[in-house]
CSV table of C-alpha atoms and ligand atoms in Angstrom, one decimal:
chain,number,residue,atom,x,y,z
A,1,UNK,CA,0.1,31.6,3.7
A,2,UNK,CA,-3.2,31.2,5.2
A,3,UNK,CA,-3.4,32.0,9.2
A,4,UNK,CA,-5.1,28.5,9.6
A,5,UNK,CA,-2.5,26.9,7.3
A,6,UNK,CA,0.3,28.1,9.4
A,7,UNK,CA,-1.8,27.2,12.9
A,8,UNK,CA,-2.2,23.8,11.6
A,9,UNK,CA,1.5,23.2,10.4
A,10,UNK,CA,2.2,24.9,13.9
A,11,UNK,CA,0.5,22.6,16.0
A,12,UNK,CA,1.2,19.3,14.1
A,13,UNK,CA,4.8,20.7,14.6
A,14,UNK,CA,4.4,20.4,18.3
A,15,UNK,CA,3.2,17.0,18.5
A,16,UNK,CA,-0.7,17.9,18.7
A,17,UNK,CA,-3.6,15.5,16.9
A,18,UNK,CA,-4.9,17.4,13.9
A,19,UNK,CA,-8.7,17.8,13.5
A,20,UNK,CA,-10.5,17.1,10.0
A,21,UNK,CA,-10.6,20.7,9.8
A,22,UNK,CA,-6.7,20.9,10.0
A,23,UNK,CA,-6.3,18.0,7.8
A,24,UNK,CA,-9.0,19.8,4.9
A,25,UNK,CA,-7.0,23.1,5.6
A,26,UNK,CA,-3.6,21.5,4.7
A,27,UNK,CA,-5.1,19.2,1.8
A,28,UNK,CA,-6.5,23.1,0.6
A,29,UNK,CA,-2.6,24.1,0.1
A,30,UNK,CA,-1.9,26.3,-2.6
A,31,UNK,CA,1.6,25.8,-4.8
A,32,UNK,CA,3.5,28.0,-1.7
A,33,UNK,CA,2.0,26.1,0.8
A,34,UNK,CA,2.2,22.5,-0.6
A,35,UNK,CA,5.8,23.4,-0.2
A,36,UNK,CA,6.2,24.2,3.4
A,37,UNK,CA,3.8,21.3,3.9
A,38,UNK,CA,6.1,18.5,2.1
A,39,UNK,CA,8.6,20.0,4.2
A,40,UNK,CA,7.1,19.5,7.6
A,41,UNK,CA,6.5,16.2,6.5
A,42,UNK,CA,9.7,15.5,5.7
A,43,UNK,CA,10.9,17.0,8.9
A,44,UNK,CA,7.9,14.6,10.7
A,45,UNK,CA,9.3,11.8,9.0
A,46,UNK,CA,12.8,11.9,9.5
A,47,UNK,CA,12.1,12.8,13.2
A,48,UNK,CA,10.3,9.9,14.1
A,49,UNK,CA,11.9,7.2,11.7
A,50,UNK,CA,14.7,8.5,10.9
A,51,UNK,CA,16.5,8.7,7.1
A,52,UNK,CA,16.2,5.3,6.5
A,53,UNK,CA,13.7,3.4,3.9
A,54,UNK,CA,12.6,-0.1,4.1
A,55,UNK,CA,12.6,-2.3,1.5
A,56,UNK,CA,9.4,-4.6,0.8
A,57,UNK,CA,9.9,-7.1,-2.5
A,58,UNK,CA,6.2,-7.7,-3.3
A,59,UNK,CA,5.6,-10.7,-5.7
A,60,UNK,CA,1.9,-10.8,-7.5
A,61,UNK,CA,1.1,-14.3,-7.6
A,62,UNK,CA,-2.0,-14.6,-9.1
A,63,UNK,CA,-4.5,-11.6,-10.8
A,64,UNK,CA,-7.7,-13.9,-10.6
A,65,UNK,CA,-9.7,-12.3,-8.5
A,66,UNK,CA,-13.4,-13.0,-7.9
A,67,UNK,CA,-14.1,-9.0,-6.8
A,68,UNK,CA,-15.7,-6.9,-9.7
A,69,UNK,CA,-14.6,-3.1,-8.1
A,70,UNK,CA,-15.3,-0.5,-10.6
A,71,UNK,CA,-11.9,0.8,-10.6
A,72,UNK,CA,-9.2,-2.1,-11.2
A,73,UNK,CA,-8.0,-3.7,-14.0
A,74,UNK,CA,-8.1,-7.4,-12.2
A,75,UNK,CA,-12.1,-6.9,-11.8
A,76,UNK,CA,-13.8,-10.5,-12.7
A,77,UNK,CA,-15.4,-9.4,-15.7
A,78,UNK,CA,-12.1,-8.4,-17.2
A,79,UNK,CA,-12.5,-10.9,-19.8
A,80,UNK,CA,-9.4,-9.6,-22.0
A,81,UNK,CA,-6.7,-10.0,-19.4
A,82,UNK,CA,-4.8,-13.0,-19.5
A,83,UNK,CA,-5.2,-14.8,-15.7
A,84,UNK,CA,-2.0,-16.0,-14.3
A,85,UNK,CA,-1.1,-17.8,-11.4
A,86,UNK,CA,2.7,-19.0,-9.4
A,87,UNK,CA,3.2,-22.2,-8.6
A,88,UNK,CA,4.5,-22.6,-4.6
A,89,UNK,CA,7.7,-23.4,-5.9
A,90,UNK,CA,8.1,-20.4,-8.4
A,91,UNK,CA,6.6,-18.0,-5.6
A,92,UNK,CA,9.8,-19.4,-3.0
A,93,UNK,CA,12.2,-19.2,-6.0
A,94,UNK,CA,10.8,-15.1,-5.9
A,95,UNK,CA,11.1,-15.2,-2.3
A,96,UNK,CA,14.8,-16.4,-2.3
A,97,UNK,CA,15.8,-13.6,-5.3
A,98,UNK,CA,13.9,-11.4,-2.7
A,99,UNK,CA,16.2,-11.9,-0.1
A,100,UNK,CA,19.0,-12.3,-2.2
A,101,UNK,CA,18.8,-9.2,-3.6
A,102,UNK,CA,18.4,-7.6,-0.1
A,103,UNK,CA,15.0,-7.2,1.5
A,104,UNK,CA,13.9,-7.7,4.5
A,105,UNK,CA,10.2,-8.0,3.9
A,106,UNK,CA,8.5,-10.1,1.4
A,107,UNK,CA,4.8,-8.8,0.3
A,108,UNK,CA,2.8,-11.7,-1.1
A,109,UNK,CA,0.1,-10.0,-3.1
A,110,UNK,CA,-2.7,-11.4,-5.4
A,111,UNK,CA,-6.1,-10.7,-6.6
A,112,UNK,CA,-9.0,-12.4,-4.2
A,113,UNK,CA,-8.0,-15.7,-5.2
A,114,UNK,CA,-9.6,-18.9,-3.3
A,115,UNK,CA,-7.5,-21.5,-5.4
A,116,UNK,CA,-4.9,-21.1,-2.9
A,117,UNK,CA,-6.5,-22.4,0.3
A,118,UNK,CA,-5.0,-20.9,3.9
A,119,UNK,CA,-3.8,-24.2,4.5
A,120,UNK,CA,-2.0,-23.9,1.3
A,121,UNK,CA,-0.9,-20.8,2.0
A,122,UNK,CA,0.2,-21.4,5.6
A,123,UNK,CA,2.5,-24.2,4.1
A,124,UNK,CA,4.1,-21.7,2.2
A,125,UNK,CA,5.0,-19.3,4.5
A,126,UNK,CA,6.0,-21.9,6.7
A,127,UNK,CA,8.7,-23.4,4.1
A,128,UNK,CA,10.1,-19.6,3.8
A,129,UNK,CA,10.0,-18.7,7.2
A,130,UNK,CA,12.4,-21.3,7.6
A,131,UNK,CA,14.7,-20.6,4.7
A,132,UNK,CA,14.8,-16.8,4.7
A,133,UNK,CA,15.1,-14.4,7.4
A,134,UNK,CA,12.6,-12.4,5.8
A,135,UNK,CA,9.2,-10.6,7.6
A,136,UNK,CA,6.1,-11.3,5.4
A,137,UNK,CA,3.0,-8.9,4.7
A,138,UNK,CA,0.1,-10.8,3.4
A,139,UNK,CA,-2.4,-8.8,0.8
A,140,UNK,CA,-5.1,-11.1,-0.2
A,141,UNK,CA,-7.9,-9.3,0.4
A,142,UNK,CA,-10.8,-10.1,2.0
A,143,UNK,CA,-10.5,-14.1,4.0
A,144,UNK,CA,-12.0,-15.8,6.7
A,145,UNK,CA,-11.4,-15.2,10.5
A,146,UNK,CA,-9.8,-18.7,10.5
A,147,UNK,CA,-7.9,-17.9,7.8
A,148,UNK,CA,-6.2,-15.1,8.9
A,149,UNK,CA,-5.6,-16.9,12.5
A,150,UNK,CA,-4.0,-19.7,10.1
A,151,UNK,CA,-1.9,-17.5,8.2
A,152,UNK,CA,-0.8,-15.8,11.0
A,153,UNK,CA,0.0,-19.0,13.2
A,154,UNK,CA,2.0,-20.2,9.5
A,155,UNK,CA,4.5,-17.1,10.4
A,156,UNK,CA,2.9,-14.1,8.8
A,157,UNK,CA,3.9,-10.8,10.3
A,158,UNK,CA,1.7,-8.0,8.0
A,159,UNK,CA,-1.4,-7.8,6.3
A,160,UNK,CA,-2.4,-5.3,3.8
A,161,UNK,CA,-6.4,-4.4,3.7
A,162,UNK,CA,-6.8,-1.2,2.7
A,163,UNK,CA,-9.9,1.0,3.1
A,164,UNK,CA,-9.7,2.5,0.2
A,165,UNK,CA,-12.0,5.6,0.7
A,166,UNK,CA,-13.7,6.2,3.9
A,167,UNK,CA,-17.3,7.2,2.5
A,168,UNK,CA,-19.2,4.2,2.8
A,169,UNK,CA,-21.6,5.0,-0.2
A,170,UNK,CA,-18.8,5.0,-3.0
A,171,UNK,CA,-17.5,2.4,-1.1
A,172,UNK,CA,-20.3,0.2,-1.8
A,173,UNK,CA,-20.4,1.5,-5.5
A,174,UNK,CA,-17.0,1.0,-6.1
A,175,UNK,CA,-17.1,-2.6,-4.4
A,176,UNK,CA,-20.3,-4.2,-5.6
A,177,UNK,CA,-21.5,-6.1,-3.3
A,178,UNK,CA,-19.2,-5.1,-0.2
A,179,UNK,CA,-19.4,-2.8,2.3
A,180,UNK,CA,-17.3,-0.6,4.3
A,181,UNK,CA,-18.1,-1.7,8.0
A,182,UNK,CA,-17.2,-4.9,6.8
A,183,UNK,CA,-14.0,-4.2,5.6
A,184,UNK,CA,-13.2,-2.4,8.6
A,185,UNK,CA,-14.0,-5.6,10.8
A,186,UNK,CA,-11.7,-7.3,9.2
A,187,UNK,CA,-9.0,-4.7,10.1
A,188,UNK,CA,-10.2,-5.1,13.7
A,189,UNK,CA,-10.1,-8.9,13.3
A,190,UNK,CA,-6.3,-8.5,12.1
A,191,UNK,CA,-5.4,-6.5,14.9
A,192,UNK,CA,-7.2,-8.7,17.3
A,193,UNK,CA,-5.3,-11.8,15.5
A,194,UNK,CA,-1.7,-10.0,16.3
A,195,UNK,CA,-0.9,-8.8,12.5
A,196,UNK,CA,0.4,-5.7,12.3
A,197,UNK,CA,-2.5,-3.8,10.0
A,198,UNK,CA,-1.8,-1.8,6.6
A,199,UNK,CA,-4.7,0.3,5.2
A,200,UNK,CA,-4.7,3.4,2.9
A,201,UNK,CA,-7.0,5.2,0.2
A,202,UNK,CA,-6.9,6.1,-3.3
A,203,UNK,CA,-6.4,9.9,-4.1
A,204,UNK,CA,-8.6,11.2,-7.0
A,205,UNK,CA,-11.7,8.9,-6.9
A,206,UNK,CA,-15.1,10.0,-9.0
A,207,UNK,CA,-17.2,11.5,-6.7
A,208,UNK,CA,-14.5,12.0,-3.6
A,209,UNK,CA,-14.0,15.1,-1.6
A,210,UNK,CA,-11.3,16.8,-0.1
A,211,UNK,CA,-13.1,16.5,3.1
A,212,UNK,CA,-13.2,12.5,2.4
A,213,UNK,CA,-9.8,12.6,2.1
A,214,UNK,CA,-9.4,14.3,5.3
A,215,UNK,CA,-11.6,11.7,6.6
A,216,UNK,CA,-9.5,8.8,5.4
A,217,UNK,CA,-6.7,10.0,7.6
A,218,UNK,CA,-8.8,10.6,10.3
A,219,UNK,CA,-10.6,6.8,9.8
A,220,UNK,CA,-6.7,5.4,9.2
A,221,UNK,CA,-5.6,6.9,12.8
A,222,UNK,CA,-8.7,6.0,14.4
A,223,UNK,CA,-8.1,2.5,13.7
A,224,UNK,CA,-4.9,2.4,14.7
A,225,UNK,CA,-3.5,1.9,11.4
A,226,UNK,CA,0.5,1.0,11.2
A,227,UNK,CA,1.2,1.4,7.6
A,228,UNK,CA,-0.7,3.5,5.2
A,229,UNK,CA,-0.5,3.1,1.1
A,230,UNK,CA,-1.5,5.8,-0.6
A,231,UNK,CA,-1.5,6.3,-4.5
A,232,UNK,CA,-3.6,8.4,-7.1
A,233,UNK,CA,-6.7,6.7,-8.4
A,234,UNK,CA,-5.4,5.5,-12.3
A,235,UNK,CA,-8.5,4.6,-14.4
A,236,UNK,CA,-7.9,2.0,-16.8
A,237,UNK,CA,-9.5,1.2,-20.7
A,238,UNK,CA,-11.1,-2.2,-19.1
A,239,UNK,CA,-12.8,-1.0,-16.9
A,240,UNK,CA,-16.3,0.9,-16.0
A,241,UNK,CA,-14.2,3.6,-15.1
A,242,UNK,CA,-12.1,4.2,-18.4
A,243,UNK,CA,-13.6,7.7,-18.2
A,244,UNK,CA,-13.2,9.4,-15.0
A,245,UNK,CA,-10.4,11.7,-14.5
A,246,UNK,CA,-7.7,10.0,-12.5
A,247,UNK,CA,-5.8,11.4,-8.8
A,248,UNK,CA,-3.3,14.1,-9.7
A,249,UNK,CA,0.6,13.8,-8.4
A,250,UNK,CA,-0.1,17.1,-6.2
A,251,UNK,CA,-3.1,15.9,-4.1
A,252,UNK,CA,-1.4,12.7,-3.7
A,253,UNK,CA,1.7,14.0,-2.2
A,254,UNK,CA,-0.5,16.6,-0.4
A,255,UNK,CA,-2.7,13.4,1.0
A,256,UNK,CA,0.7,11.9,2.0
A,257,UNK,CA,2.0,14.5,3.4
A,258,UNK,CA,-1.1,15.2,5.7
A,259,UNK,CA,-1.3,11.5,6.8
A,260,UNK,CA,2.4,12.1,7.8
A,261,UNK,CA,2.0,14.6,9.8
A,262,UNK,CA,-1.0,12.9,11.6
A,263,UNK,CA,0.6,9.8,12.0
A,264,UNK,CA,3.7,10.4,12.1
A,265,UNK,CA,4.8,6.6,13.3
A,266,UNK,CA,3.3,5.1,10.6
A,267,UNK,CA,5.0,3.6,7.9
A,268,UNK,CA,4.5,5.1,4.2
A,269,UNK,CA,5.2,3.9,1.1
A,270,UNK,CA,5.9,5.1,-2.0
A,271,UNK,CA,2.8,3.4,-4.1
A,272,UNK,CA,3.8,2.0,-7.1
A,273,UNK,CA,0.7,4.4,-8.6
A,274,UNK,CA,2.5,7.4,-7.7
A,275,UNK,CA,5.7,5.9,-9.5
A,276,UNK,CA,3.6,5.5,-12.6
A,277,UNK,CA,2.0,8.6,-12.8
A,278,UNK,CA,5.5,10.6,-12.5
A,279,UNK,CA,8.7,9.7,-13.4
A,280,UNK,CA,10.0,11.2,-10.1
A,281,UNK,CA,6.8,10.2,-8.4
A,282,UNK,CA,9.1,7.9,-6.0
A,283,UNK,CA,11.5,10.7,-5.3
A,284,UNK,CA,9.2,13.5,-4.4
A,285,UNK,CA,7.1,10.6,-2.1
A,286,UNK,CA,9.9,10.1,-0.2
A,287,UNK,CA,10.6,13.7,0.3
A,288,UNK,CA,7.0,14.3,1.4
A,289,UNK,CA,6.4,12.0,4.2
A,290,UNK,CA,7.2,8.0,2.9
A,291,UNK,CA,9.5,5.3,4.8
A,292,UNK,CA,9.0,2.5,2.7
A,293,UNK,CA,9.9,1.4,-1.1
A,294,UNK,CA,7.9,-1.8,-2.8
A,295,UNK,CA,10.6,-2.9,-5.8
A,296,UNK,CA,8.5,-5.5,-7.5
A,297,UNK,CA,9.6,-9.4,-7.3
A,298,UNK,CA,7.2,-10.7,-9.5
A,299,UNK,CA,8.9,-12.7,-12.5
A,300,UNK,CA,8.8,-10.9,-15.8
A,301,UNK,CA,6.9,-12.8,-17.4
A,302,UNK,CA,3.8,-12.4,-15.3
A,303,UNK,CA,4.2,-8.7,-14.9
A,304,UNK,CA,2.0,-7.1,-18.0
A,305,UNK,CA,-1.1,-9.3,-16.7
A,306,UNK,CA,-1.4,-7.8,-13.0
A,307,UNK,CA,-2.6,-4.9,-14.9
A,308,UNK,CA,-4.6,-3.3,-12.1
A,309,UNK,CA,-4.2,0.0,-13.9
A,310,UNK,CA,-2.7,1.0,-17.0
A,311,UNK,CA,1.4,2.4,-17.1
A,312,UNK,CA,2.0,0.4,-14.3
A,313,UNK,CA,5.7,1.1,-13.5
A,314,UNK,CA,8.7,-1.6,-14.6
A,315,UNK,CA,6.3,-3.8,-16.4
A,316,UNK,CA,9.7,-4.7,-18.6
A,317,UNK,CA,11.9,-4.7,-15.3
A,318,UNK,CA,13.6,-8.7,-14.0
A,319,UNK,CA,13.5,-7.9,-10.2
A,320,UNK,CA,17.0,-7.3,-10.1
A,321,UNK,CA,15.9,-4.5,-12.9
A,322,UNK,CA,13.3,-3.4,-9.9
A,323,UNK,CA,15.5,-3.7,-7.0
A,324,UNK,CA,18.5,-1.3,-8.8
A,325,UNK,CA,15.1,1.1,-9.7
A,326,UNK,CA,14.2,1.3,-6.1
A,327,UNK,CA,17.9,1.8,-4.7
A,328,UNK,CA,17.9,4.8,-7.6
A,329,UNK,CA,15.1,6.2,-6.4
A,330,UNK,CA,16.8,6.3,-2.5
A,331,UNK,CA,19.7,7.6,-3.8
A,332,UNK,CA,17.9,10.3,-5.4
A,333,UNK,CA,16.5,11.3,-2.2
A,334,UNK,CA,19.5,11.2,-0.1
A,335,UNK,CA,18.3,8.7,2.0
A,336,UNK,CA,19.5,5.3,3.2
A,337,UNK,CA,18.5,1.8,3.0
A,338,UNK,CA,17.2,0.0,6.2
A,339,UNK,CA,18.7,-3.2,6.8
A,340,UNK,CA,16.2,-3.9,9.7
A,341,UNK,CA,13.0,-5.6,9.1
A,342,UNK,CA,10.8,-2.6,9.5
A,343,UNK,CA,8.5,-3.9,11.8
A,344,UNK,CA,6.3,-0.9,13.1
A,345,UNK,CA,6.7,0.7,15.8
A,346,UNK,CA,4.4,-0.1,17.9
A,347,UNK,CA,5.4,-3.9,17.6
A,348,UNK,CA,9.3,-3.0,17.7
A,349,UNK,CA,8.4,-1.3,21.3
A,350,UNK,CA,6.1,-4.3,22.5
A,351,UNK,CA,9.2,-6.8,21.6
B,401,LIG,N1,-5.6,3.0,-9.6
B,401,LIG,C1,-4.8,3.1,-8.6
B,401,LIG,N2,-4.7,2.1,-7.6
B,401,LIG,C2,-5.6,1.1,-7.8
B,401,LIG,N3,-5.8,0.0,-7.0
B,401,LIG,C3,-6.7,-0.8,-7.6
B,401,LIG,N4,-7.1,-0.2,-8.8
B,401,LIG,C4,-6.4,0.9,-8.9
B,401,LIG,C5,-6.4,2.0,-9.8
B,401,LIG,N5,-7.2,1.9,-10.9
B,401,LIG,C6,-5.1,-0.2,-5.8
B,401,LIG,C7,-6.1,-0.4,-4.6
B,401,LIG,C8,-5.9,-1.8,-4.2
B,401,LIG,C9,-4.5,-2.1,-4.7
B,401,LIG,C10,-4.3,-3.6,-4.9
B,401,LIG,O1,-4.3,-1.4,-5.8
B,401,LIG,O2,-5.8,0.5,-3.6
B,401,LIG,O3,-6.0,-1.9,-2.8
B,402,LIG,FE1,-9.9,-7.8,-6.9
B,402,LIG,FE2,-8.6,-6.1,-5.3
B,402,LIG,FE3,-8.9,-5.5,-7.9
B,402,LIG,FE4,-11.0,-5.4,-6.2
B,402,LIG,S1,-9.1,-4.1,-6.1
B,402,LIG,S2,-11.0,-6.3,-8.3
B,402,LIG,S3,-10.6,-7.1,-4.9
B,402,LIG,S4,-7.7,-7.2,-7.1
C-alpha cells in the first residue's frame, strides 16, 4: 500500500476533510487498495447512517425531453425512441403501488418535459401528499425559480439536479447549449427554496480525468450536497456517443467510495447504471459506501422507452418484480430496510 494511500484512509478515518489530492490518491487504488478502501467506506457508512437502506420508488413519467446531451438515450434528436407520457391519474395509481409495496419516498422523474406545467405538477403532489405518507424527490431537470418555489410550496421534499461532471468545458459539450455555472445556480436556488439537494457525476465520461473526478466530490461537498448519484457513464447505439468506451464497475465503486468517505452524511444510492453494468453491481454498491436503493415504479409497459442507456436493469420487471429485486439485493448485503422516510440529515437535525 502506498504511504499516501494509507495517510489518506488514515485521516478520513479520523473525521478529517480530504484534499483533491487525497481524493486522486484513493481514486489511484490498485486491486489491494480498492479493497481496504470499500472497506473504510463501508465502515464510514455504517458509522454515520447506520445498516439501514432507504427505499426510493422512482416512476418515469414521461422520456420527452427537449435537452440534446451527447450521452443519453432520451436526447431530442432521438428520433427512433417511442415518446411516452403518464397521465396524472396513472402516475398516483404508481404512487399508491409505491407506497403499498413499502416505500417511503416516491422519485418522480422524467425527461425535460414542459407539457406538464408546475401548476400541473403542484396539483399532483398535492393530491398524493394527501393520500400517501410518502416524501417526494422531484427530478425534472432544469425549471424556473417560480417553479421550483411552486413545486415545493405543492409538498415536494427533494430534488434531483445533478452536476454531472464538474469540468465546465465537457460540460458544455456534453449539454449543448448549457452551462455548468448555470446548473449550479439552480442547486443554489433549491437550497435557497428549502429542497433538500441531490447532485452526482457520471464515472467514465470521454475526455474525463481522475483528477475531475476528484473534483466532482470536492464540487458535490462544496455545495453542500445531501445526496449524491453516482453511476458509470453507459454509451448507447442512438446516440453521438455510441463509440466511446463507457465507466468501468471499479472506478465507479472507487468514485463511491471516495465520495463516502468525504461526505460521509450524505445519502448514496445504488444507481440503477451500476446495476446494469454488473449483475452484483447493487450488492458490491452497498458494500462500498451506498444508503439508498431506487426499485423502479414505472408501469411495464412504459419501461423499454426511458431508454437513457442501453441494458437498463428490469426493463421486463412489474414494480412488484422491482421492489422484490431491490429487497434481494439488501438481503445480499446483510443490511436492513429503513422504514423512516430518509430525510437527510441535515434536515432530520433542523426538525
Ligand atoms: N449512462 C449513464 N447514466 C446516464 N444518464 C444519462 N445518460 C446516461 C448514460 N448514457 C444519467 C445522468 C442523468 C440521469 C437521468 O441519468 O446522470 O442525470
Ligand atoms: Fe434530457 Fe436529462 Fe437526457 Fe439530458 S440527460 S437529454 S436533460 S433526459
Amino acid at each position: 500500500m502506498r504511504p499516501e494511500f494509507a495517510d489518506a484512509l488514515e485521516r478520513a478515518g479520523h473525521g478529517e476533510q480530504l484534499t483533491k489530492n487525497d481524493l486522486i490518491t484513493l481514486l489511484n487504488a490498485d486491486k489491494d487498495e480498492s479493497r481496504t478502501l470499500f472497506e473504510a467506506a463501508d465502515q464510514a457508512r455504517a458509522n454515520t447512517l447506520g445498516d439501514e437502506v432507504h427505499f426510493r420508488g422512482i416512476i418515469e413519467f414521461s422520456n420527452h425531453c427537449m435537452k440534446n446531451c451527447l450521452y443519453c438515450g432520451l436526447r431530442r434528436d432521438n428520433q427512433k425512441l417511442a415518446r411516452y407520457r403518464l397521465k396524472p391519474e396513472e402516475i398516483i395509481e404508481g404512487a399508491r403501488e409505491t407506497a403499498r409495496l413499502g416505500c417511503r419516498t416516491l422519485v418522480l422523474q422524467s425527461g425535460e418535459d414542459c407539457y406538464y406545467s408546475a401548476d400541473m405538477l403542484g396539483e399532483l403532489i398535492v393530491k398524493i401528499k394527501e393520500e400517501l405518507d410518502l416524501a417526494i424527490t422531484l427530478s425534472l431537470g432544469d425549471r424556473t425559480k417560480k417553479d421550483y418555489g411552486l413545486l415545493k410550496k405543492a409538498g415536494a421534499d427533494r430534488y434531483l439536479l445533478k452536476h454531472e461532471t464538474c469540468d465546465a468545458d465537457l460540460f458544455s459539450y456534453l449539454r449543448p447549449g448549457t452551462r455548468l455555472e448555470e446548473r449550479l445556480e439552480r442547486q443554489v436556488w433549491l437550497r435557497e427554496t428549502g429542497y433538500q439537494v441531490g447532485s452526482g457525476n457520471m464515472v467514465g465520461l470521454p475526455g474525463q480525468s481522475l483528477e475531475t473526478l476528484a473534483g466532482d466530490i470536492i464540487l458535490m461537498r462544496e455545495m453542500g450536497i445531501e445526496m449524491a448519484g453516482i453511476g458509470p457513464f453507459i454509451p448507447g447505439k442512438q446516440t453521438p456517443l455510441a463509440k466511446a468506451s463507457g465507466g468501468s464497475l471499479e472506478l465507479s465503486m472507487k468514485t463511491l467510495a471516495a465520495t463516502r468517505l468525504a461526505m460521509p452524511g450524505a445519502h448514496l444510492p445504488t444507481t440503477t447504471s451500476i446495476a446494469s453494468i454488473h449483475p452484483q453491481g447493487r450488492v458490491k454498491a452497498l458494500q462500498c459506501g451506498a444508503n439508498v436503493i431506487m426499485p423502479n415504479m414505472t408501469p411495464r409497459q412504459y419501461r423499454a422507452s426511458y431508454m437513457i442507456y442501453p441494458g437498463k436493469l428490469g426493463l421486463q420487471d412489474t414494480p412488484e418484480d422491482s421492489y422484490k429485486r431491490a429487497v434481494k439485493a439488501v438481503n445480499d448485503a446483510c443490511r436492513t430496510i429503513s422504514r423512516g422516510h430518509g430525510h437527510s440529515l441535515k434536515y432530520e437535525k433542523a426538525v
